[in-house]
Each structure stands twice: as structure tokens, then as C-alpha cells.
Short mmCIF file of C-alpha atoms and ligand atoms in Angstrom, two decimals:
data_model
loop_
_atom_site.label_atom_id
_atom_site.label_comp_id
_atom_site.label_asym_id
_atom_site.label_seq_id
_atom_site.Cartn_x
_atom_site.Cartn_y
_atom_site.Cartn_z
CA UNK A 227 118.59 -52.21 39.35
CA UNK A 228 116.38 -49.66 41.37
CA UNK A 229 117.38 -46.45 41.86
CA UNK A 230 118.15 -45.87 45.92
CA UNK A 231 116.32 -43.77 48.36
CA UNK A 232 117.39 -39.74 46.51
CA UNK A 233 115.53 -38.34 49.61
CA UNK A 234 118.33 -38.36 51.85
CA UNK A 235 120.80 -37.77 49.22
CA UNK A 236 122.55 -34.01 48.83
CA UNK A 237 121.45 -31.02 46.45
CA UNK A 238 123.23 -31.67 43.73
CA UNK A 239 122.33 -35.45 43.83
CA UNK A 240 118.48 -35.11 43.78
CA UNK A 241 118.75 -32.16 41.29
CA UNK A 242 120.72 -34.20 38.62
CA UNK A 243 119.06 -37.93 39.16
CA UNK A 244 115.29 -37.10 40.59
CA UNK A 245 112.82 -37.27 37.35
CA UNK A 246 115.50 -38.33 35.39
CA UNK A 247 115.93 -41.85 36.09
CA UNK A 248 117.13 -44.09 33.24
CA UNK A 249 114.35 -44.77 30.31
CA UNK A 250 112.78 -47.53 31.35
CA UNK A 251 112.66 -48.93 27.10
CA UNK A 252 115.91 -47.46 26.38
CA UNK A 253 117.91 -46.38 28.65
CA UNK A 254 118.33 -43.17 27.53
CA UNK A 255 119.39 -40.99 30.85
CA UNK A 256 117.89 -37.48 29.73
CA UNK A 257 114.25 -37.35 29.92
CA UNK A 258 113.29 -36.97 25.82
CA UNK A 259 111.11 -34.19 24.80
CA UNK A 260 107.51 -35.74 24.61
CA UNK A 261 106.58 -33.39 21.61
CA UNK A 262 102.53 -34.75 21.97
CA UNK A 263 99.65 -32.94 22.62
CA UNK A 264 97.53 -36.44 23.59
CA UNK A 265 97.82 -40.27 24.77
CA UNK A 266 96.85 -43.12 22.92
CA UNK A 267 94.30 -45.54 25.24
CA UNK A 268 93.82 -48.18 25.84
CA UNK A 269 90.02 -48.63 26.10
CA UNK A 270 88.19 -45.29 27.39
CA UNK A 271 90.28 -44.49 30.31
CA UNK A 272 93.01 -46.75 29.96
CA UNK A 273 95.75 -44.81 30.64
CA UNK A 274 99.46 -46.56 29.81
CA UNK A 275 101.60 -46.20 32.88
CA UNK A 276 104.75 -47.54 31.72
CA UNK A 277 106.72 -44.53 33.36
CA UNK A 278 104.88 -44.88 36.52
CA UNK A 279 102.11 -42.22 36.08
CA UNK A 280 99.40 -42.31 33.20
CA UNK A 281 98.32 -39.45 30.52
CA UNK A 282 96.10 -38.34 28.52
CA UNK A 283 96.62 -34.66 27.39
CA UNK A 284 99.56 -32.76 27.77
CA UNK A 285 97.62 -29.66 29.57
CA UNK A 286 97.01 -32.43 32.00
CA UNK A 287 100.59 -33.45 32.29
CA UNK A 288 103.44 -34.55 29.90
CA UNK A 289 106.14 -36.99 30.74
CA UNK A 290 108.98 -33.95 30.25
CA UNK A 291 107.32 -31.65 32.60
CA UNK A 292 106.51 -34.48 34.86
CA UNK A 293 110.49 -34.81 34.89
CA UNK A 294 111.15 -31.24 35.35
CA UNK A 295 108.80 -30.70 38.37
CA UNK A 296 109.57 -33.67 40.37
CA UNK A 297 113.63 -32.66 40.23
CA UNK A 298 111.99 -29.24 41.34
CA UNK A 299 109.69 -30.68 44.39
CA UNK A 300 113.01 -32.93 45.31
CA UNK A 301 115.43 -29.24 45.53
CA UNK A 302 112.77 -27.23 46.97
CA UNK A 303 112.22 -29.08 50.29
CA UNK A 304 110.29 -28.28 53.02
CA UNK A 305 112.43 -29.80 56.30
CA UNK A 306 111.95 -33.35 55.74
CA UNK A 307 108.26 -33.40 54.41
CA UNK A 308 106.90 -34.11 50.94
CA UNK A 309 107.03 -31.26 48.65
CA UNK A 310 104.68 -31.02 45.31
CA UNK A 311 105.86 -28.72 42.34
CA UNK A 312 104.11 -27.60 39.36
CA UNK A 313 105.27 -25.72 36.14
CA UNK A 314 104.19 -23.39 34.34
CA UNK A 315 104.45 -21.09 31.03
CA UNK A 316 106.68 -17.88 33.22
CA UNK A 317 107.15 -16.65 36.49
CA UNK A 318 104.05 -14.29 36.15
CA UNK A 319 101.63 -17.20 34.95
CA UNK A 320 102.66 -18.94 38.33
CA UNK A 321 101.72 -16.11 40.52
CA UNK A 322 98.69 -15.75 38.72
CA UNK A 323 97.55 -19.19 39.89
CA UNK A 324 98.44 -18.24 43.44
CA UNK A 325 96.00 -15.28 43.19
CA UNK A 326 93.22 -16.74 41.53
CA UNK A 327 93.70 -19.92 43.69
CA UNK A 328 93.84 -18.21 46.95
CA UNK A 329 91.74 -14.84 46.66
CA UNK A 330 88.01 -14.11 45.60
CA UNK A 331 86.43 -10.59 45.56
CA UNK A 332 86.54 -8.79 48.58
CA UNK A 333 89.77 -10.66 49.92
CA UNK A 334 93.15 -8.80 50.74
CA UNK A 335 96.97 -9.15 50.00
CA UNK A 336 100.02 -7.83 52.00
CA UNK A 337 103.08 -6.83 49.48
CA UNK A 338 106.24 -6.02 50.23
CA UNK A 339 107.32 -2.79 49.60
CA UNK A 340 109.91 -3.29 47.33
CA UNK A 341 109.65 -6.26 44.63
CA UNK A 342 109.51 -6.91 41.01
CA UNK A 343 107.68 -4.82 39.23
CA UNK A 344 105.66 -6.89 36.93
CA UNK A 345 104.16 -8.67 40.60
CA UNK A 346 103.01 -5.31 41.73
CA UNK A 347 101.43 -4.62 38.29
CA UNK A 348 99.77 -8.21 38.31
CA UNK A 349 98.32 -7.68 42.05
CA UNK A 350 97.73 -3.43 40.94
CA UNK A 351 96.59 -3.60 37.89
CA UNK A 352 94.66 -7.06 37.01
CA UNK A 353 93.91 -8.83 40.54
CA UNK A 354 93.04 -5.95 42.27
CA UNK A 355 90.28 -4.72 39.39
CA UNK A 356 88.65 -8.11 40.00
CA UNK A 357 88.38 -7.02 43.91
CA UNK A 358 91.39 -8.13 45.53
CA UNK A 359 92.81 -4.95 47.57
CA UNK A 360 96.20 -5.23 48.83
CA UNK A 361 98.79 -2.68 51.02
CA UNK A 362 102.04 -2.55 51.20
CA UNK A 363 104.05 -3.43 53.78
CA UNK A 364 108.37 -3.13 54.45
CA UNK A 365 110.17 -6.68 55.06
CA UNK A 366 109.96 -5.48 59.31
CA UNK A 367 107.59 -8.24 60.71
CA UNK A 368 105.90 -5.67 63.14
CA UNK A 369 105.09 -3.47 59.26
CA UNK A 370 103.90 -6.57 57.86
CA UNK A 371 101.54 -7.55 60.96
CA UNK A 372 100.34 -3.99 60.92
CA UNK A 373 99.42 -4.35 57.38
CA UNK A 374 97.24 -7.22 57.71
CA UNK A 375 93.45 -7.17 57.79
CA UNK A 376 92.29 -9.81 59.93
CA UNK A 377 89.68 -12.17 58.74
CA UNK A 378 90.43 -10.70 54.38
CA UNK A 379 93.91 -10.73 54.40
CA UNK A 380 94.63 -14.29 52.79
CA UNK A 381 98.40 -14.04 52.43
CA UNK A 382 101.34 -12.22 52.77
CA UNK A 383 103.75 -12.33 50.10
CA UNK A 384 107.60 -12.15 50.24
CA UNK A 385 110.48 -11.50 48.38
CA UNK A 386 113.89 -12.06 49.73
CA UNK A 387 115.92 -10.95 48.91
CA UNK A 388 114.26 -8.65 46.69
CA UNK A 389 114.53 -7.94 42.69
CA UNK A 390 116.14 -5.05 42.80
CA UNK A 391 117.42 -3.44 46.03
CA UNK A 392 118.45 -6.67 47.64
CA UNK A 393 116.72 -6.33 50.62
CA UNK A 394 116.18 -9.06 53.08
CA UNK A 395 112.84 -10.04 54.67
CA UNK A 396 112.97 -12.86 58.04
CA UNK A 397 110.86 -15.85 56.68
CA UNK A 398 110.89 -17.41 59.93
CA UNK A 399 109.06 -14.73 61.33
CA UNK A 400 106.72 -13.34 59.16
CA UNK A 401 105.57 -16.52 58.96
CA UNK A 402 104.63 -16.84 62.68
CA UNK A 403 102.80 -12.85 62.19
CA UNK A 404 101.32 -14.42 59.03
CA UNK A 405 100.02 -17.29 60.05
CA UNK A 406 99.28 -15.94 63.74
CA UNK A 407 96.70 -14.04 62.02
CA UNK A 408 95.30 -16.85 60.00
CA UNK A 409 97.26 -15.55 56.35
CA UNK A 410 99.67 -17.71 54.56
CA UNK A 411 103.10 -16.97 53.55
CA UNK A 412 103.86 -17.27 49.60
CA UNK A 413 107.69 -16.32 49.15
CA UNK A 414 109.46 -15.57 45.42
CA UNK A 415 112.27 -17.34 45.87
CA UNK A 416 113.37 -16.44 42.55
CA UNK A 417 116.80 -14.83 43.42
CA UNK A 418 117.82 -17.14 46.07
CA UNK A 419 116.98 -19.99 43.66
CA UNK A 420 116.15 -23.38 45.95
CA UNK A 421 119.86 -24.25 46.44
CA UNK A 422 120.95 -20.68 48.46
CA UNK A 423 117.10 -20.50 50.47
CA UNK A 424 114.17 -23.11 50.81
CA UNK A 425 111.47 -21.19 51.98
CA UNK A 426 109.19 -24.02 52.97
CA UNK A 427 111.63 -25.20 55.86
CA UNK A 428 111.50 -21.49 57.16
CA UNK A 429 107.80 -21.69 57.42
CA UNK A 430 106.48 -20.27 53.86
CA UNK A 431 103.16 -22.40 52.41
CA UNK A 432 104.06 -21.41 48.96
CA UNK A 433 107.09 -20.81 47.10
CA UNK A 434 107.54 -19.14 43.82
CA UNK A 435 110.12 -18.96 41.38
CA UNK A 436 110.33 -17.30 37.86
CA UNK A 437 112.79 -20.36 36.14
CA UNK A 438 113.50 -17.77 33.78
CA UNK A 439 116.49 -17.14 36.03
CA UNK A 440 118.97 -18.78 37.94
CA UNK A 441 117.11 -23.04 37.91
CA UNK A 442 117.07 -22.06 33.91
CA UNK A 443 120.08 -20.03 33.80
CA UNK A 444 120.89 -20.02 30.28
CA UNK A 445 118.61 -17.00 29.40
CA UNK A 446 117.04 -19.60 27.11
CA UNK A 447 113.60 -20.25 28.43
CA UNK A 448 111.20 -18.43 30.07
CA UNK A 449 109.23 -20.18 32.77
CA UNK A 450 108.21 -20.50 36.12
CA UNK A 451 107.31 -22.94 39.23
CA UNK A 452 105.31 -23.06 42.19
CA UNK A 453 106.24 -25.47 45.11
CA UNK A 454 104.14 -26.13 48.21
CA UNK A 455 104.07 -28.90 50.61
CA UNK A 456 102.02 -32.30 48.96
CA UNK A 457 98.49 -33.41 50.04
CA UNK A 458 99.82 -36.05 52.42
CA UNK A 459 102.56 -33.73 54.46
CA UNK A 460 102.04 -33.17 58.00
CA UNK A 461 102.44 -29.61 57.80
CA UNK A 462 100.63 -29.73 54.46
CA UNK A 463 97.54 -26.53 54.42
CA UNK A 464 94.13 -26.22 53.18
CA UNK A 465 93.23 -23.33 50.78
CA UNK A 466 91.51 -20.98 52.91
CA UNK A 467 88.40 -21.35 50.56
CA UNK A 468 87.34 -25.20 49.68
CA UNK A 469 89.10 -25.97 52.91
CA UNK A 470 90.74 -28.76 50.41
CA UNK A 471 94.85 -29.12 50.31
CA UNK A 472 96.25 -26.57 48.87
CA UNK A 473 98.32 -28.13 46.70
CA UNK A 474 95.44 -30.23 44.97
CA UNK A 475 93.91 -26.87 44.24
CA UNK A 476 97.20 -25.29 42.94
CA UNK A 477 97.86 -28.36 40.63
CA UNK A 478 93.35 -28.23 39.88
CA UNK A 479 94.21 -24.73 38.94
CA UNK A 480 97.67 -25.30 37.14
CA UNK A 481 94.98 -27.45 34.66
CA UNK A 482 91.80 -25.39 34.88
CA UNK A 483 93.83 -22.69 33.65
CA UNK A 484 96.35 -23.98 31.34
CA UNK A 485 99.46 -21.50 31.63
CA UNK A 486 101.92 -24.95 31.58
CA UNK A 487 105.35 -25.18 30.20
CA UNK A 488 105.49 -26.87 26.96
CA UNK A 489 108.17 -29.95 26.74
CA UNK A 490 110.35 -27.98 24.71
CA UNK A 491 110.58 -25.40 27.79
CA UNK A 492 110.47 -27.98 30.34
CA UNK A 493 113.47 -30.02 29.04
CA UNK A 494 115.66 -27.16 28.94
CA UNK A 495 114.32 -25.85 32.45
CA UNK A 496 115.49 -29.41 33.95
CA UNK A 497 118.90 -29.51 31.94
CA UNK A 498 119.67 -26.12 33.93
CA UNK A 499 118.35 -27.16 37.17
CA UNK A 500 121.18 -30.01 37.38
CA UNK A 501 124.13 -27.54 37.46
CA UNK A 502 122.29 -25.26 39.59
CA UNK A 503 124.71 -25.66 42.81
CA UNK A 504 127.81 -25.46 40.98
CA UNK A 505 126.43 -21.98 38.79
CA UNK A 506 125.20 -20.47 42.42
CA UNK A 507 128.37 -21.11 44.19
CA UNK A 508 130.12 -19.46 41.77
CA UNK A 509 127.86 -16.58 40.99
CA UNK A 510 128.15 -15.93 44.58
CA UNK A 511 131.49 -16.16 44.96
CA UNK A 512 131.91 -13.40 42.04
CA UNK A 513 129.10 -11.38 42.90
CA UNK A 514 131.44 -10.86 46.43
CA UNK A 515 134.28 -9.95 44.83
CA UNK A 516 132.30 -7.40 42.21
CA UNK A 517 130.16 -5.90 45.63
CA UNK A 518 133.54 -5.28 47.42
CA UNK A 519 135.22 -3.57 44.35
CA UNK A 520 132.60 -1.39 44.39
CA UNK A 521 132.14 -0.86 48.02
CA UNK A 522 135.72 0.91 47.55
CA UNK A 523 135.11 3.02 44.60
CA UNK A 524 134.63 6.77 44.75
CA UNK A 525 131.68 7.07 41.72
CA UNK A 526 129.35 4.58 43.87
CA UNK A 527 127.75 5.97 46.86
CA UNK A 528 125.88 2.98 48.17
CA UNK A 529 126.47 -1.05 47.32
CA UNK A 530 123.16 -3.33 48.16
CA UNK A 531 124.77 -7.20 48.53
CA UNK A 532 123.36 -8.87 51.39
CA UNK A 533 126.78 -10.44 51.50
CA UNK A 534 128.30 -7.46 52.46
CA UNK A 535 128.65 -7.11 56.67
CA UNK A 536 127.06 -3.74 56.22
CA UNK A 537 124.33 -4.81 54.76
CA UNK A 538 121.16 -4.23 56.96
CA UNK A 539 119.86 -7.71 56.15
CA UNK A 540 123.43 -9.31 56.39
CA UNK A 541 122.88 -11.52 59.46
CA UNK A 542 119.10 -12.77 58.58
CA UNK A 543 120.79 -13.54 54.81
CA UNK A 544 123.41 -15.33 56.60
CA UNK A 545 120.77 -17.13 58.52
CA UNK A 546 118.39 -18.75 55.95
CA UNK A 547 120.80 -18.49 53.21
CA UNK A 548 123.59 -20.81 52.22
CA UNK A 549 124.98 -18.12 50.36
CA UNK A 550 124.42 -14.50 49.28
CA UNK A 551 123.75 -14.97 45.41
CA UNK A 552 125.19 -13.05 42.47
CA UNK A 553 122.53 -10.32 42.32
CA UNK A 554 124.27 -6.82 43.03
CA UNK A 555 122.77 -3.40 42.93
CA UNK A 556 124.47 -0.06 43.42
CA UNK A 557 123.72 3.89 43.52
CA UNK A 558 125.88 6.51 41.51
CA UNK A 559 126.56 9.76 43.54
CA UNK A 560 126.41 11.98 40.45
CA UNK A 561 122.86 10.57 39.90
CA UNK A 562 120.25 9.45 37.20
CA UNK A 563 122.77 10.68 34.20
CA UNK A 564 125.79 8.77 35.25
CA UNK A 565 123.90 5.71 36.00
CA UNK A 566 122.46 5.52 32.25
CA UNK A 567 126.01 5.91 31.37
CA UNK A 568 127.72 3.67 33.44
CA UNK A 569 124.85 0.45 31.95
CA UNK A 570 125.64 2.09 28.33
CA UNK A 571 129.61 1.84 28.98
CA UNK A 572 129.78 -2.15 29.62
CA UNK A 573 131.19 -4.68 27.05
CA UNK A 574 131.12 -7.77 28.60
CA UNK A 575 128.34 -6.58 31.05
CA UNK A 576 125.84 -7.06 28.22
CA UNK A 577 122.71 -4.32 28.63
CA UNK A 578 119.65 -6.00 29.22
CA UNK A 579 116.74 -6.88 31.11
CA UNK A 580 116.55 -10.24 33.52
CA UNK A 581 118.99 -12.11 35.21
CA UNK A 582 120.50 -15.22 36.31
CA UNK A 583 122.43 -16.49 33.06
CA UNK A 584 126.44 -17.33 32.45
CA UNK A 585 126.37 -14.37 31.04
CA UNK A 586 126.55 -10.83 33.23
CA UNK A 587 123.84 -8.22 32.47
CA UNK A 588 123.43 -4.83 33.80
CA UNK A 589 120.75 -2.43 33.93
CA UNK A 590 118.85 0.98 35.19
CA UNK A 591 115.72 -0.37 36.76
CA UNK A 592 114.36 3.36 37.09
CA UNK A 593 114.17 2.60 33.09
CA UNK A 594 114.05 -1.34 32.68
CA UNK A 595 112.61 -3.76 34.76
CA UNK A 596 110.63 -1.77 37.07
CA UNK A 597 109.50 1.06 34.56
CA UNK A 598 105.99 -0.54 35.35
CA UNK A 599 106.51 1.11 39.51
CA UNK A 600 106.99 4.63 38.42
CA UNK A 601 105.15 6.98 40.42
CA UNK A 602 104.26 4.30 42.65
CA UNK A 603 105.12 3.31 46.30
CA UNK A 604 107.22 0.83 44.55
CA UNK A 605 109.10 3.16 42.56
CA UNK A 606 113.18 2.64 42.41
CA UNK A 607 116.04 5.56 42.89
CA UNK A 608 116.88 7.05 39.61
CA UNK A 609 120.73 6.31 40.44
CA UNK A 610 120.54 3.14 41.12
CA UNK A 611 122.36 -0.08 38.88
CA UNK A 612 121.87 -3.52 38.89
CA UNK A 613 123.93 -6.42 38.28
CA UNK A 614 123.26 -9.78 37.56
CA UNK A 615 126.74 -11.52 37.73
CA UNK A 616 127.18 -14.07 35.58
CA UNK A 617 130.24 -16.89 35.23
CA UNK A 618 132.64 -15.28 33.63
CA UNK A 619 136.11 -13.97 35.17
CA UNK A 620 136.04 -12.19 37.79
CA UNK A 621 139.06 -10.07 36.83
CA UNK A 622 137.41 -9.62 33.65
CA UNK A 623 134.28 -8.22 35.23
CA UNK A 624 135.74 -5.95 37.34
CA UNK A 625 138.00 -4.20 34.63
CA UNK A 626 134.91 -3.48 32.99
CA UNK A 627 132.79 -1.77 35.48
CA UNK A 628 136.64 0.30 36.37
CA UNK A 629 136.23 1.39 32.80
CA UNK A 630 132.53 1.90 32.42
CA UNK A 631 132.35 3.89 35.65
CA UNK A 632 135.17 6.15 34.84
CA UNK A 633 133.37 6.85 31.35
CA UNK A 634 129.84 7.65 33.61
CA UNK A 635 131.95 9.86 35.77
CA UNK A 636 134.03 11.76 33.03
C1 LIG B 140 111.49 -12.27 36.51
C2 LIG B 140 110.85 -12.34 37.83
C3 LIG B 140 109.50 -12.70 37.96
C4 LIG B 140 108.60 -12.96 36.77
O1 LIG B 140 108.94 -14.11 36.07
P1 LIG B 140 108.75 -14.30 34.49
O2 LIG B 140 109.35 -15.63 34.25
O3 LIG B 140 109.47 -13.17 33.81
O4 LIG B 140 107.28 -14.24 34.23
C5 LIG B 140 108.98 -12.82 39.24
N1 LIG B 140 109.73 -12.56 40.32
C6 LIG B 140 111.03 -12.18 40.23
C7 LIG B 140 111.80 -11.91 41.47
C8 LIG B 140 111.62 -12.06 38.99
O5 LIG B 140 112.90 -11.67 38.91
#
């Protein structure tokens, strides 16, 4: 029997079947791991097609990934139109395709002002050496559209909400200021993952996500994604350099370049994409509980959780987001000393860097992930804390942060 139509089917639908129909020799209903570097011919060029698409070298393409980023094109739509999605080796290697697909010398970036730190290093410290400038812009529309350089500035690019003081940025419209000035809009949708935020619907041309995080969300494989809009969309766009579809020069460059995901990475990438609605509805619906404990505890001066009503990018979250995620960050009002403390007090909030596993992390950033922004317009408060909330109980969470931040206030 044929599979049916998965287009109009829901989320969690396209994210467990799309890419992963039944073997067509066995029937086996998880995509194997193709562990092969190359394709047996037959005759130069004759490329077997049994599972619909032929190969030749697994740079090229490899029946796992193939799996992996069709299920990813299918959950990161773009309003009804065709999306395309390619993976790669980590979030970073992604980005770096974006850059070297979209910029040459002489061309300019808009950043946002607050974002991971190891994108402003990769735009700072290795695209912009090679003659890309950028500035720096806040997620206000009118900041971003005063940022841009009319006739170098290629793209904007947006975080939302961002990695790690959770702020919100309007997709919608920084698109329209974006694209008004003839940019395009590349969003990391990384802590949204595609089942709280699809960028492309709001307007975006490019969407980026480090897989490392919530689509993987085992903290078992590092990877990363890039989804645009295919060739033959109606809204697809043409790279502002060969003038050809973006996407064939994305997936061109995905090749040229070779930063793929191996099969081993790819399989595991897709087996976490299929829970990825159940995980997200949950890590939201913790994270909510842990931001409201802490919006009522006397050690935390400030709790950043777009979730929360006073949250100054509440109603836009509330807008383009089906749900507020289970990234939390907070401040300490005794400062720098008391947040080291409070991420060295956890036990089941394990220390550590990234986020989006079962498992809850916390961290200093100051120290951690954004080290890398010190001393630059990027740089994070000293007292701040963030919190990836993972799956566990939520009583059990919040007893630990009540005894971790009574040790960091003692
Ligand atoms: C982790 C992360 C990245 C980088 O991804 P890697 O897989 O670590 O290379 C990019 N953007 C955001 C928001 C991230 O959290």
C-alpha cells in the first residue's frame, strides 16, 4: 500500500512517518544506518534508485541523512509551500554555509545584539577577517532597519528567542524591514525547535537550527540543519549573488564544502526528531512552573521566560510561538559569587554546557557558553543563570534550585 498524502497531516504525524516510510526490501520501519562511504553502479552513471533517489558518495548524500532531512523539511514548513532541508556536521558548520553561501568580501551582516556566542565569534572572528563587516543591532525592527547598509547588507540574522537572555525578536516584521531593503532574513530557530516557531511561515528565507538541542534532545549527537523554501516554491528566493535559488546553492554548498552529518549522527538526529512535540510540550510546561517558582523567590532579582506575562517579549512569543519552551534564565541579587554557587549547588540540575536534553542542565554563561563575548557588545551579566529544563519532575526540580539557592545565598 502507498503511504497517504503526510502534507496535510499534523506535527507529530509528518515528524514520525516522513523519511521513514517502510523499507521497501524489508520492511524494516526505522531507516538503517547506511554505514558506506560510496554506491555501487551500474554502468558509469547508473545510479540504483530503488529508494526513490540515486547515490553515489555519501558527501553527496546517504540514504540515512536523506531520511533525517526530509522529516526535517516536512516539520519546518513554510505556510503551505515546499520546504528543502539539509544536514550537516553541528550547528556552527550550518551557519558557516549560510555565510560563505550568501556573503563575498566587501558584503555586510546585521546581528542581533544578544545571541550565542560561538555565532558572534564565527561572524567576528573568521567571516569578518575574510571581509564580511557586520553591526549589531537589538531585536526592535526600527534598530535593525537602522543597522542595515543598503545595497552590502545581505541579511539580517535572528535569534528568537535568544540563547541566553530569552529575548524575543518579531519575525514578521523584521522581515518586511529586511527584505524592504533588499536583505534576507536567516533566523536560529534553535531554541524554539520547529514544533514551538516555524520561521519560514513568519517570513524568514532561512532557518537554522543547531540539532544538538531540542530535534536531537538526547545530548547524544551534535549536529545541525538548515531549512529554506525548495527551488520550485512560489515564495522560493534567489541568492543575492548567482541570482540562482537559494536553496540549490545552499545544498551546492552543503557538498562543495563537506561539513555533512555522518549516518551514525543522522539516525540518531531523526530518532529524536519523532518525539519532538511530546518532549517540547512538556519542557514547556515545566520550564513554567520552574520560571514562576523563581519569579517568587527573594535570592533572584530578575526571571527571563518569555512565558512569563512580564516578560517584554511575552505577547510577540505568544504570537509566533505555540509555546514558550523550557529555556529559563535568571539574575542573582547578591551577584557574580552567588551565581557560581547557586550552578555548583545542583544535583539533579547537572552543571554543564548546552541544552535541550531529558536531562536539566544549568550554567553561568558569564563563564560557559558565552565566555567567547567577554568584553564584547555581546557580553552577558555576571549574575545571570541559565536553565535548560529537562523532563524530569517538576517537584523534583524545584526542590533543588530551593536548596541550591539557599546554599548561594548562605
Ligand atoms: C548550540 C547553538 C548553536 C551552535 O550549534 P552547534 O551544534 O553547537 O555547532 C547555534 N545556535 C544556538 C542558539 C545554539 O544554542
Amino acid at each position: 500500500m502507498n503511504a497517504p498524502d503526510r502534507t496535510s497531516q499534523g506535527f507529530s504525524t509528518r515528524a514520525i512517518h516522513v523519511g521513514s516510510e517502510p523499507d521497501p526490501q524489508t520492511g524494516a520501519v526505522i531507516p538503517p544506518i547506511y554505514a558506506t562511504s560510496t554506491y555501487a553502479q551500474d554502468g558509469v552513471g547508473g545510479l540504483r534508485t530503488g529508494l526513490g533517489v540515486g547515490y553515489e558518495y555519501s558527501r553527496s548524500g546517504n540514504p540515512t541523512r536523506t531520511a533525517l532531512e526530509q522529516a526535517l523539511a516536512s516539520v519546518e514548513t513554510a505556510g503551505g509551500e515546499p520546504t528543502l532541508a539539509m544536514s550537516f556536521a553541528s550547528g556552527l558548520a550550518a551557519e558557516d554555509a549560510v555565510i560563505r553561501t550568501l556573503t563575498r568580501p566587501g558584503d555586510h551582516v546585521v546581528l542581533p545584539g544578544d545571541a550565542y556566542g560561538g555565532t558572534y565569534r564565527l561572524f567576528a572572528r573568521v567571516a569578518e577577517p575574510w571581509g564580511v563587516g557586520f553591526s549589531t543591532a537589538s531585536s526592535d525592527p526600527a534598530a535593525v532597519a537602522a543597522a542595515i547598509v543598503p545595497g552590502s547588507t545581505r541579511f539580517v540574522w535572528v535569534e528568537t528567542p535568544t540563547n541566553p537572555l530569552l529575548a524575543v525578536t518579531d519575525i514578521e516584521a523584521v522581515a518586511a524591514v529586511a527584505h524592504e531593503a533588499g536583505a534576507l532574513l536567516v533566523v536560529d530557530n534553535t531554541f524554539a525547535s520547529p514544533y514551538l516557531q516555524n520561521p519560514l511561515a513568519l517570513g524568514a528565507d532561512v532557518v537554522v537550527h543547531s540539532t544538538t538541542k531540542y530535534v536531537g534532545g538526547h545530548s547524544d549527537v551534535v549536529g545541525g540543519a538548515l531549512v529554506v523554501r525548495a527551488p520550485e516554491a512560489p515564495g522560493a528566493v534567489l541568492d543575492p549573488h548567482t541570482h540562482e535559488p537559494l536553496a540549490d546553492r545552499l545544498a551546492w554548498h552543503q557538498n562543495a564544502m563537506g561539513a555533512v552529518s555522518g549516518p551514525f549522527d543522522a539516525f540518531l538526529t531523526l530518532r529524536g526528531l519523532k518525539t519532538l512535540a511530546v518532549r517540547m510540550e512538556r519542557h514547556s510546561a515545566t520550564a513554567a512552573r520552574v520560571a514562576a517558582y523563581l519569579s517568587e523567590h527573594d535570592a533572584v532579582s530578575e526571571v527571563l521566560y518569555p512565558g512569563l506575562p512580564t516578560h517584554p517579549g511575552h505577547e510577540v512569543a505568544a504570537r509566533q510561538m505555540r509555546g514558550f519552551g523550557g529555556m529559563v534564565s535568571f539574575r542573582l541579587r547578591q551577584g557574580r559569587d552567588a551565581a557560581l554557587k547557586a550552578c555548583a549547588s545542583t544535583r539533579t540540575f547537572l552543571l554543564a554546557e548546552s541544552l535541550g536534553g531529558v536531562e536539566s542542565l544549568i550554567e553561568h554563561p558569564g563563564a560557559m557558553t558565552h565566555g567567547s563575548v567577554a568584553g564584547t557588545v555581546l557580553e552577558v551579566p555576571d549574575d545571570l543563570v541559565r536553565l535548560s529544563v529537562g523532563l524530569e519532575d517538576a517537584e523534583d526540580l524545584i526542590a533543588d534550585l530551593d536548596d541550591a539557592l539557599a546554599a548561594a545565598s548562605a
